[in-house]
Short mmCIF file of C-alpha atoms in Angstrom, two decimals:
data_model
loop_
_atom_site.label_atom_id
_atom_site.label_comp_id
_atom_site.label_asym_id
_atom_site.label_seq_id
_atom_site.Cartn_x
_atom_site.Cartn_y
_atom_site.Cartn_z
CA MET A 1473 123.71 142.69 155.09
CA GLN A 1474 122.42 139.26 153.59
CA ALA A 1475 123.80 138.63 150.34
CA HIS A 1476 121.01 136.88 147.66
CA VAL A 1477 123.83 135.16 146.15
CA SER A 1478 127.28 133.67 147.68
CA ILE A 1479 129.36 132.54 145.10
CA ILE A 1480 131.64 130.05 146.51
CA LEU A 1481 135.20 129.36 145.37
CA PRO A 1482 137.37 127.03 146.44
CA VAL A 1483 141.38 128.34 145.42
CA HIS A 1484 144.66 125.60 145.08
CA ASN A 1485 147.43 126.40 143.09
CA ALA A 1486 145.40 128.20 140.46
CA GLU A 1487 147.55 131.68 139.12
CA PRO A 1488 147.16 130.98 135.30
CA TRP A 1489 143.84 130.17 135.17
CA LEU A 1490 142.57 132.41 137.64
CA ASP A 1491 142.62 136.46 137.17
CA GLU A 1492 139.83 135.51 134.06
CA CYS A 1493 137.97 133.59 136.60
CA LEU A 1494 137.59 136.63 138.58
CA ARG A 1495 137.27 138.83 136.18
CA SER A 1496 133.95 137.25 134.80
CA VAL A 1497 132.54 137.54 138.82
CA LEU A 1498 132.66 140.94 138.33
CA GLN A 1499 131.13 141.36 134.74
CA GLN A 1500 127.81 139.45 136.08
CA ASP A 1501 125.05 141.12 134.87
CA PHE A 1502 122.64 139.96 138.03
CA GLU A 1503 120.63 142.85 140.34
CA GLY A 1504 120.80 141.64 143.37
CA THR A 1505 122.99 141.46 145.60
CA MET A 1506 126.25 139.10 145.72
CA GLU A 1507 128.55 138.41 147.48
CA LEU A 1508 131.96 135.46 146.35
CA SER A 1509 133.43 133.54 149.08
CA VAL A 1510 137.21 132.48 148.62
CA PHE A 1511 138.69 129.93 150.58
CA ASN A 1512 142.76 129.65 149.72
CA ASP A 1513 143.53 126.16 149.57
CA ALA A 1514 147.39 126.03 150.61
CA SER A 1515 148.88 127.66 147.69
CA LYS A 1516 151.67 128.49 146.88
CA ASP A 1517 151.67 129.67 143.68
CA LYS A 1518 150.51 133.79 143.68
CA SER A 1519 147.11 132.56 143.38
CA GLY A 1520 146.07 134.77 147.21
CA ALA A 1521 147.86 137.64 145.54
CA ILE A 1522 145.06 138.43 142.77
CA ILE A 1523 142.61 137.24 144.92
CA GLU A 1524 144.19 140.58 147.12
CA LYS A 1525 143.95 142.40 143.71
CA TRP A 1526 139.90 141.37 142.91
CA ARG A 1527 139.16 142.18 145.95
CA VAL A 1528 139.26 145.75 145.01
CA LYS A 1529 137.62 145.52 142.57
CA LEU A 1530 135.43 143.25 142.77
CA GLU A 1531 133.98 145.97 146.35
CA ASP A 1532 134.32 148.69 144.42
CA SER A 1533 131.39 146.97 142.08
CA GLY A 1534 129.48 146.80 145.29
CA VAL A 1535 130.39 142.68 145.44
CA HIS A 1536 131.65 141.10 148.72
CA VAL A 1537 134.85 139.35 149.33
CA ILE A 1538 135.30 137.16 152.28
CA ILE A 1539 138.25 135.38 152.04
CA GLY A 1540 139.11 132.05 153.84
CA GLY A 1541 142.26 130.02 153.51
CA HIS A 1542 145.47 128.29 155.33
CA ASP A 1543 148.51 128.11 153.84
CA SER A 1544 149.74 124.43 155.91
CA LEU A 1545 152.63 122.14 154.25
CA SER A 1546 149.90 120.44 152.48
CA PRO A 1547 145.74 121.50 151.38
CA ARG A 1548 142.95 119.82 152.77
CA GLY A 1549 140.71 119.03 149.89
CA VAL A 1550 138.22 120.05 148.00
CA GLY A 1551 135.32 119.13 149.23
CA TYR A 1552 136.88 120.53 152.53
CA SER A 1553 137.88 124.32 150.93
CA LYS A 1554 134.72 124.72 149.88
CA ASN A 1555 132.58 123.64 152.36
CA GLN A 1556 135.21 126.26 154.38
CA ALA A 1557 133.55 129.28 152.01
CA VAL A 1558 130.26 128.05 152.28
CA ALA A 1559 130.76 128.18 155.82
CA GLN A 1560 132.24 131.86 155.84
CA SER A 1561 129.23 133.12 153.62
CA SER A 1562 126.24 134.85 154.33
CA GLY A 1563 124.16 134.55 150.58
CA SER A 1564 120.38 133.02 150.38
CA TYR A 1565 121.88 131.24 147.10
CA LEU A 1566 124.87 129.57 146.33
CA CYS A 1567 126.34 129.39 143.71
CA PHE A 1568 129.77 126.75 142.92
CA LEU A 1569 132.62 127.73 140.97
CA ASP A 1570 136.36 126.28 140.21
CA SER A 1571 139.52 128.82 139.88
CA ASP A 1572 139.73 126.72 136.62
CA ASP A 1573 136.49 128.35 134.83
CA VAL A 1574 135.06 130.93 133.59
CA MET A 1575 130.80 132.50 134.17
CA MET A 1576 129.40 133.87 130.98
CA PRO A 1577 127.86 136.64 132.56
CA GLN A 1578 124.48 135.83 132.45
CA ARG A 1579 124.86 132.40 134.09
CA VAL A 1580 123.90 134.04 138.19
CA ARG A 1581 120.50 135.26 136.84
CA LEU A 1582 119.48 132.40 134.95
CA GLN A 1583 120.47 130.22 137.05
CA HIS A 1584 118.85 132.25 140.50
CA GLN A 1585 115.84 132.26 137.99
CA ALA A 1586 115.90 128.65 138.37
CA ALA A 1587 116.48 128.07 141.44
CA VAL A 1588 113.45 130.55 143.23
CA GLN A 1589 111.99 128.37 140.81
CA HIS A 1590 112.98 124.72 142.37
CA PRO A 1591 113.79 125.53 146.22
CA SER A 1592 114.53 121.45 146.74
CA SER A 1593 117.28 120.72 143.62
CA ILE A 1594 120.56 121.67 142.53
CA VAL A 1595 120.60 123.96 139.28
CA GLY A 1596 123.12 123.36 136.69
CA CYS A 1597 124.35 124.51 133.18
CA ARG A 1598 125.06 123.63 129.60
CA VAL A 1599 129.22 124.34 129.02
CA ARG A 1600 131.15 125.25 126.79
CA ARG A 1601 134.12 122.75 126.98
CA ASP A 1602 138.37 124.66 126.44
CA PRO A 1603 140.47 123.28 124.70
CA PRO A 1604 136.43 122.04 122.22
CA ASN A 1605 138.16 119.20 121.11
CA SER A 1606 138.59 117.71 124.61
CA THR A 1607 136.27 115.25 126.29
CA GLU A 1608 133.82 115.84 123.44
CA ARG A 1609 131.79 112.76 124.54
CA TYR A 1610 130.89 113.56 127.27
CA THR A 1611 130.91 117.21 126.77
CA ARG A 1612 127.92 116.02 124.70
CA TRP A 1613 126.39 113.82 127.29
CA ILE A 1614 126.29 116.84 129.91
CA ASN A 1615 124.41 118.86 126.77
CA GLN A 1616 121.75 116.56 125.74
CA LEU A 1617 120.88 115.38 128.44
CA THR A 1618 116.38 115.08 128.94
CA PRO A 1619 114.74 116.54 131.68
CA GLU A 1620 114.29 113.13 132.21
CA GLN A 1621 117.62 111.96 132.25
CA LEU A 1622 118.82 113.45 134.46
CA LEU A 1623 116.82 111.52 136.52
CA THR A 1624 116.73 108.19 135.05
CA GLN A 1625 120.83 108.25 134.18
CA VAL A 1626 121.88 108.16 137.37
CA PHE A 1627 123.20 105.57 137.41
CA THR A 1628 124.95 105.48 134.09
CA ALA A 1629 127.33 108.10 134.90
CA ASN A 1630 130.45 108.48 136.57
CA GLY A 1631 129.45 111.53 138.60
CA PRO A 1632 126.41 113.26 138.64
CA THR A 1633 123.87 114.13 135.64
CA VAL A 1634 124.71 118.11 136.46
CA ILE A 1635 128.27 118.39 136.68
CA MET A 1636 129.92 119.97 139.70
CA PRO A 1637 131.04 123.56 138.48
CA THR A 1638 127.71 124.49 137.33
CA TRP A 1639 125.93 124.10 140.37
CA PHE A 1640 122.92 126.18 142.09
CA CYS A 1641 121.22 125.15 144.82
CA SER A 1642 119.19 127.51 147.90
CA ARG A 1643 121.76 126.66 150.86
CA ALA A 1644 118.44 125.98 153.27
CA TRP A 1645 119.02 122.85 151.00
CA PHE A 1646 122.90 122.47 150.88
CA SER A 1647 121.58 122.35 154.52
CA HIS A 1648 119.52 120.26 154.82
CA VAL A 1649 121.97 117.69 152.01
CA GLY A 1650 125.76 118.55 153.30
CA PRO A 1651 128.53 119.48 153.66
CA PHE A 1652 131.07 117.22 150.87
CA ASP A 1653 133.27 114.48 152.10
CA GLU A 1654 136.44 115.99 153.23
CA GLY A 1655 137.86 112.85 152.79
CA GLY A 1656 140.62 115.11 150.43
CA GLN A 1657 142.87 114.13 146.85
CA GLY A 1658 140.83 110.80 145.87
CA VAL A 1659 137.72 110.86 147.02
CA PRO A 1660 134.00 112.30 144.75
CA GLU A 1661 132.74 114.65 146.64
CA ASP A 1662 130.75 115.66 144.46
CA LEU A 1663 129.73 112.66 143.12
CA LEU A 1664 128.20 111.64 147.10
CA PHE A 1665 127.06 115.07 148.12
CA PHE A 1666 124.23 114.38 144.76
CA TYR A 1667 124.19 111.03 146.45
CA GLU A 1668 122.64 112.25 149.19
CA HIS A 1669 120.90 115.25 146.90
CA LEU A 1670 118.47 112.50 144.98
CA ARG A 1671 118.63 109.79 148.51
CA LYS A 1672 116.28 113.47 150.04
CA GLY A 1673 114.30 113.59 147.57
CA GLY A 1674 115.66 116.14 145.55
CA GLY A 1675 115.73 117.02 141.48
CA VAL A 1676 117.47 118.18 139.03
CA VAL A 1677 117.47 121.30 136.67
CA ARG A 1678 119.60 122.26 133.85
CA VAL A 1679 119.52 125.75 132.63
CA ASP A 1680 119.83 124.83 129.01
CA GLN A 1681 121.89 127.49 127.90
CA SER A 1682 125.78 127.28 128.23
CA LEU A 1683 127.02 129.33 131.48
CA LEU A 1684 130.33 127.91 132.33
CA LEU A 1685 133.29 127.66 130.10
CA TYR A 1686 135.09 124.40 131.32
CA ARG A 1687 138.60 123.82 130.65
CA TYR A 1688 139.67 120.39 131.10
CA HIS A 1689 144.22 120.43 131.50
CA PRO A 1690 146.66 118.10 133.49
CA ARG A 1691 146.31 119.56 136.96
CA ALA A 1692 141.90 118.91 138.08
CA ALA A 1693 140.91 117.94 140.45
CA THR A 1694 139.21 115.23 139.14
CA HIS A 1695 141.54 113.49 137.23
CA SER A 1696 142.82 112.27 141.18
CA VAL A 1697 139.78 109.92 141.92
CA LEU A 1698 140.33 106.38 140.51
CA GLU A 1699 137.96 104.93 138.03
CA THR A 1700 137.44 102.08 140.62
CA THR A 1701 136.79 104.35 143.67
CA ILE A 1702 133.93 105.57 141.02
CA TRP A 1703 132.97 101.97 139.67
CA THR A 1704 132.52 101.06 143.46
CA HIS A 1705 130.73 104.90 144.79
CA ARG A 1706 127.69 103.67 141.35
CA VAL A 1707 127.48 99.37 142.39
CA ARG A 1708 126.22 100.40 145.61
CA PHE A 1709 124.01 102.78 144.93
CA LEU A 1710 122.40 100.93 142.51
CA GLU A 1711 122.06 98.28 144.91
CA GLU A 1712 120.85 100.65 147.24
CA GLN A 1713 118.46 102.69 145.26
CA ALA A 1714 117.44 99.15 142.67
CA LEU A 1715 118.21 96.59 143.51
CA PRO A 1716 116.38 95.62 146.64
CA ARG A 1717 112.68 96.57 144.26
CA TRP A 1718 114.40 93.68 142.65
CA ALA A 1719 113.20 89.34 143.42
CA ALA A 1720 116.01 89.02 140.25
CA PHE A 1721 117.60 90.67 137.79
CA THR A 1722 119.47 89.17 134.75
CA ILE A 1723 123.11 91.01 134.44
CA TRP A 1724 123.22 91.58 130.20
CA ASN A 1725 126.77 90.79 129.26
CA ALA A 1726 128.34 87.11 129.68
CA GLY A 1727 131.80 88.97 129.47
CA LYS A 1728 134.58 90.97 131.02
CA GLN A 1729 132.12 94.53 132.27
CA GLY A 1730 129.34 92.02 133.25
CA ARG A 1731 130.96 89.16 135.15
CA ARG A 1732 133.09 93.08 137.19
CA LEU A 1733 130.03 94.01 137.98
CA TYR A 1734 128.58 90.72 139.42
CA ARG A 1735 131.58 89.93 142.06
CA SER A 1736 131.29 93.89 142.76
CA LEU A 1737 127.42 92.86 144.31
CA THR A 1738 127.28 91.68 147.76
CA ALA A 1739 126.51 88.41 147.90
CA ALA A 1740 122.85 89.09 148.89
CA SER A 1741 122.57 91.10 146.00
CA GLN A 1742 124.92 88.43 143.79
CA ARG A 1743 121.97 85.80 144.95
CA LYS A 1744 120.01 87.88 143.05
CA VAL A 1745 121.13 87.16 139.87
CA VAL A 1746 119.32 84.62 138.45
CA ALA A 1747 121.18 84.40 135.01
CA PHE A 1748 123.88 86.22 132.42
CA CYS A 1749 122.03 86.95 128.33
CA ASP A 1750 124.21 88.02 126.23
CA VAL A 1751 125.07 87.41 122.20
CA ASP A 1752 128.35 86.05 121.80
CA GLU A 1753 128.23 82.54 120.99
CA ASN A 1754 131.08 81.51 122.35
CA LYS A 1755 130.55 82.60 125.74
CA ILE A 1756 125.71 81.17 125.82
CA ARG A 1757 128.05 77.86 124.99
CA LYS A 1758 129.68 77.84 128.46
CA GLY A 1759 126.30 77.25 130.28
CA PHE A 1760 127.29 79.00 133.13
CA TYR A 1761 129.72 81.35 135.28
CA CYS A 1762 130.83 80.08 137.74
CA HIS A 1763 132.46 82.68 140.81
CA GLU A 1764 136.03 81.53 141.32
CA ASP A 1765 136.31 84.00 143.94
CA SER A 1766 132.68 82.99 146.12
CA GLN A 1767 133.42 81.23 149.60
CA GLU A 1768 130.10 79.56 149.20
CA ARG A 1769 129.69 75.92 149.53
CA PRO A 1770 128.93 74.82 146.48
CA LYS A 1771 130.61 77.63 144.42
CA PRO A 1772 127.84 79.54 141.98
CA ARG A 1773 127.14 78.53 138.88
CA ILE A 1774 125.43 81.71 136.98
CA PRO A 1775 123.48 80.34 133.51
CA ILE A 1776 123.95 81.87 130.52
CA LEU A 1777 121.34 82.56 127.96
CA HIS A 1778 120.74 84.02 124.92
CA PHE A 1779 119.25 86.91 125.05
CA ARG A 1780 116.41 85.91 123.74
CA ALA A 1781 115.25 83.38 126.61
CA ALA A 1782 116.21 86.39 128.68
CA ARG A 1783 113.77 88.22 131.39
CA PRO A 1784 113.34 90.70 132.77
CA PRO A 1785 113.99 92.81 134.95
CA PHE A 1786 118.00 93.62 132.81
CA VAL A 1787 121.13 95.32 134.14
CA ILE A 1788 122.53 96.41 131.23
CA CYS A 1789 126.46 96.51 132.09
CA VAL A 1790 129.27 97.59 128.22
CA LYS A 1791 131.90 99.22 128.05
CA LEU A 1792 130.92 100.98 125.13
CA VAL A 1793 134.34 101.95 123.27
CA ASP A 1794 135.07 105.11 121.38
CA THR A 1795 136.57 103.58 117.85
CA GLY A 1796 135.54 106.29 115.41
CA HIS A 1797 132.87 105.13 112.97
CA PRO A 1798 129.50 105.54 114.06
CA GLN A 1799 128.43 102.47 112.12
CA PRO A 1800 124.80 101.74 112.70
CA LEU A 1801 124.89 97.09 112.56
CA ALA A 1802 121.03 95.41 112.42
CA LEU A 1803 118.79 94.21 114.93
CA GLU A 1804 115.46 92.07 115.21
CA GLU A 1805 112.60 92.60 116.80
CA ALA A 1806 112.98 89.58 119.08
CA PRO A 1807 109.21 88.00 119.93
CA GLN A 1808 110.12 88.09 123.87
CA TRP A 1809 112.65 90.91 124.01
CA PRO A 1810 113.25 93.66 121.94
CA PRO A 1811 114.19 96.33 122.83
CA GLY A 1812 116.07 95.22 119.56
CA ALA A 1813 119.18 97.80 120.07
CA ARG A 1814 121.72 99.36 117.90
CA ARG A 1815 125.29 99.44 118.53
CA GLY A 1816 128.03 102.52 116.50
CA GLY A 1817 131.56 102.77 117.49
CA THR A 1818 130.67 105.58 120.23
CA GLU A 1819 126.60 104.81 121.72
CA LEU A 1820 124.90 102.45 122.47
CA TYR A 1821 120.80 102.60 121.13
CA LEU A 1822 117.60 100.98 123.18
CA LEU A 1823 114.98 101.58 120.45
CA LEU A 1824 111.47 100.71 122.03
CA PRO A 1825 109.42 98.42 120.33
CA PRO A 1826 106.41 98.64 118.05
CA GLY A 1827 108.45 99.90 114.98
CA PRO A 1828 112.76 100.54 116.58
CA HIS A 1829 111.14 103.77 118.47
CA ARG A 1830 108.44 103.84 120.03
CA GLY A 1831 106.08 102.63 122.79
CA ARG A 1832 107.14 100.25 125.39
CA LEU A 1833 108.65 96.71 126.79
CA ARG A 1834 106.16 94.31 127.10
CA GLY A 1835 104.79 94.53 131.43
CA GLN A 1836 106.73 97.64 132.03
CA PRO A 1837 109.61 95.13 132.81
CA GLU A 1838 112.38 97.92 134.99
CA VAL A 1839 115.73 98.36 132.74
CA VAL A 1840 118.72 99.46 134.40
CA ALA A 1841 122.08 101.38 132.21
CA LEU A 1842 125.60 100.63 134.04
CA ALA A 1843 127.79 101.71 131.42
CA GLY A 1844 131.97 101.26 132.07
CA GLY A 1845 132.99 104.49 130.52
CA PRO A 1846 131.04 107.77 131.21
CA GLY A 1847 127.41 108.27 131.16
CA LEU A 1848 126.38 107.91 127.45
CA PRO A 1849 123.25 110.21 126.20
CA SER A 1850 121.74 107.43 124.19
CA LEU A 1851 122.29 104.79 126.80
CA GLN A 1852 118.40 103.63 127.38
CA LEU A 1853 117.91 103.82 130.97
CA THR A 1854 114.81 103.32 132.92
CA ASP A 1855 113.60 105.46 136.09
CA PRO A 1856 112.71 102.15 137.92
CA ARG A 1857 110.01 103.79 140.09
CA GLN A 1858 108.25 105.48 136.96
CA PRO A 1859 106.28 103.52 133.69
CA LEU A 1860 109.29 103.38 130.70
CA PRO A 1861 109.77 106.45 129.11
CA GLU A 1862 109.29 106.94 124.88
CA ALA A 1863 112.93 107.11 122.96
CA THR A 1864 114.45 107.75 119.79
CA CYS A 1865 117.02 106.78 118.20
CA SER A 1866 120.19 110.43 118.05
CA LEU A 1867 122.25 109.82 116.25
CA HIS A 1868 120.11 107.58 112.85
CA PRO A 1869 117.35 108.97 112.83
CA GLN A 1870 116.17 106.76 109.92
CA CYS A 1871 117.22 103.81 111.58
CA ILE A 1872 115.76 100.99 109.61
CA PRO A 1873 112.67 99.05 111.57
CA GLY A 1874 111.65 95.89 110.73
CA GLN A 1875 112.92 92.00 111.19
CA GLN A 1876 116.82 91.80 110.49
CA GLU A 1877 119.63 89.43 111.74
CA LEU A 1878 121.16 90.34 115.73
CA CYS A 1879 124.93 91.01 114.47
CA GLU A 1880 126.80 92.29 117.11
CA LEU A 1881 125.56 94.08 120.55
CA GLN A 1882 128.62 94.60 122.06
CA ALA A 1883 132.07 95.86 121.52
#
């Protein structure tokens, strides 16, 4: 009999966590039929024995267990393992689970309810991090994105706006989008799938309850993906989804991150960059940025303007550094460009006038944010397809309105 939900579990050397992970499958309060589809990707520890032990307990409780795998010398990777686990399963809905994580008892029930209502969406959830003080800013971002930001921060994030171990979707939609990339270690298969999902018009939904214990440890597969790999995919997606709508744009930041973005663009996209803008007088006095590695002759010389003189649309490209001292700086509402801005030690805020909090920028210009770190909840990103949304300053609701001098914006 076909199950309502298949729990998709790739396993590779998961012995330290697997008992707790599988116990959480047994403890689900979902009243429909469930099956567990495990693919053991060449584990060399006791993972196989643990899976067999739990097979008996799960099947005695009515959860059908399918076990696949291989015992080659080397693993084939997370993308391959997930594809195999999906292929050998039968459920109408797929619940993805990492072998080092733990589901709360209501996870399958609540995400199934949401997925039924949103058949072409990836459904995620909030998480609780273990250890609790690890990746605090990233965890806050995972849990606090608004429903609109789940889509608008897809350029900002280092990964999907709902993280892969929380994914739940219909099999039909997965088949429409997938499969996962099987390139193996170092390939961000979740990000690539997520981008394809968005290209095909998929939605992003989050159940606003903490339904997963999300572990952080040195052996996690995510550590094998280089930041440069993520950056390249993010820039290509930006060029594909946002930049074609614009005849020209300005890069906000004439420093290292802004120049890196410019150099990462294709030649066609580079020709659309009409200026850099900044607040650093030393950079502005230089007058221009010369792309020395360009094959064009003469080499491109891109003007560097004060932010007040710049014109939208903008790509805001700043690397935010966590100093541990979130002291907000003053702002000035310039006649042509505020949103106004505040920067604390850990966050950047773009605040929309009138007043520092509410309203729209003149003429609804389009703004895309490309941050250097993991996606930040306070970094305002507007969807080029939608009117600019309202925004509030999440950490400093008492932000001082009025005319004040902008001291500094970028680190």
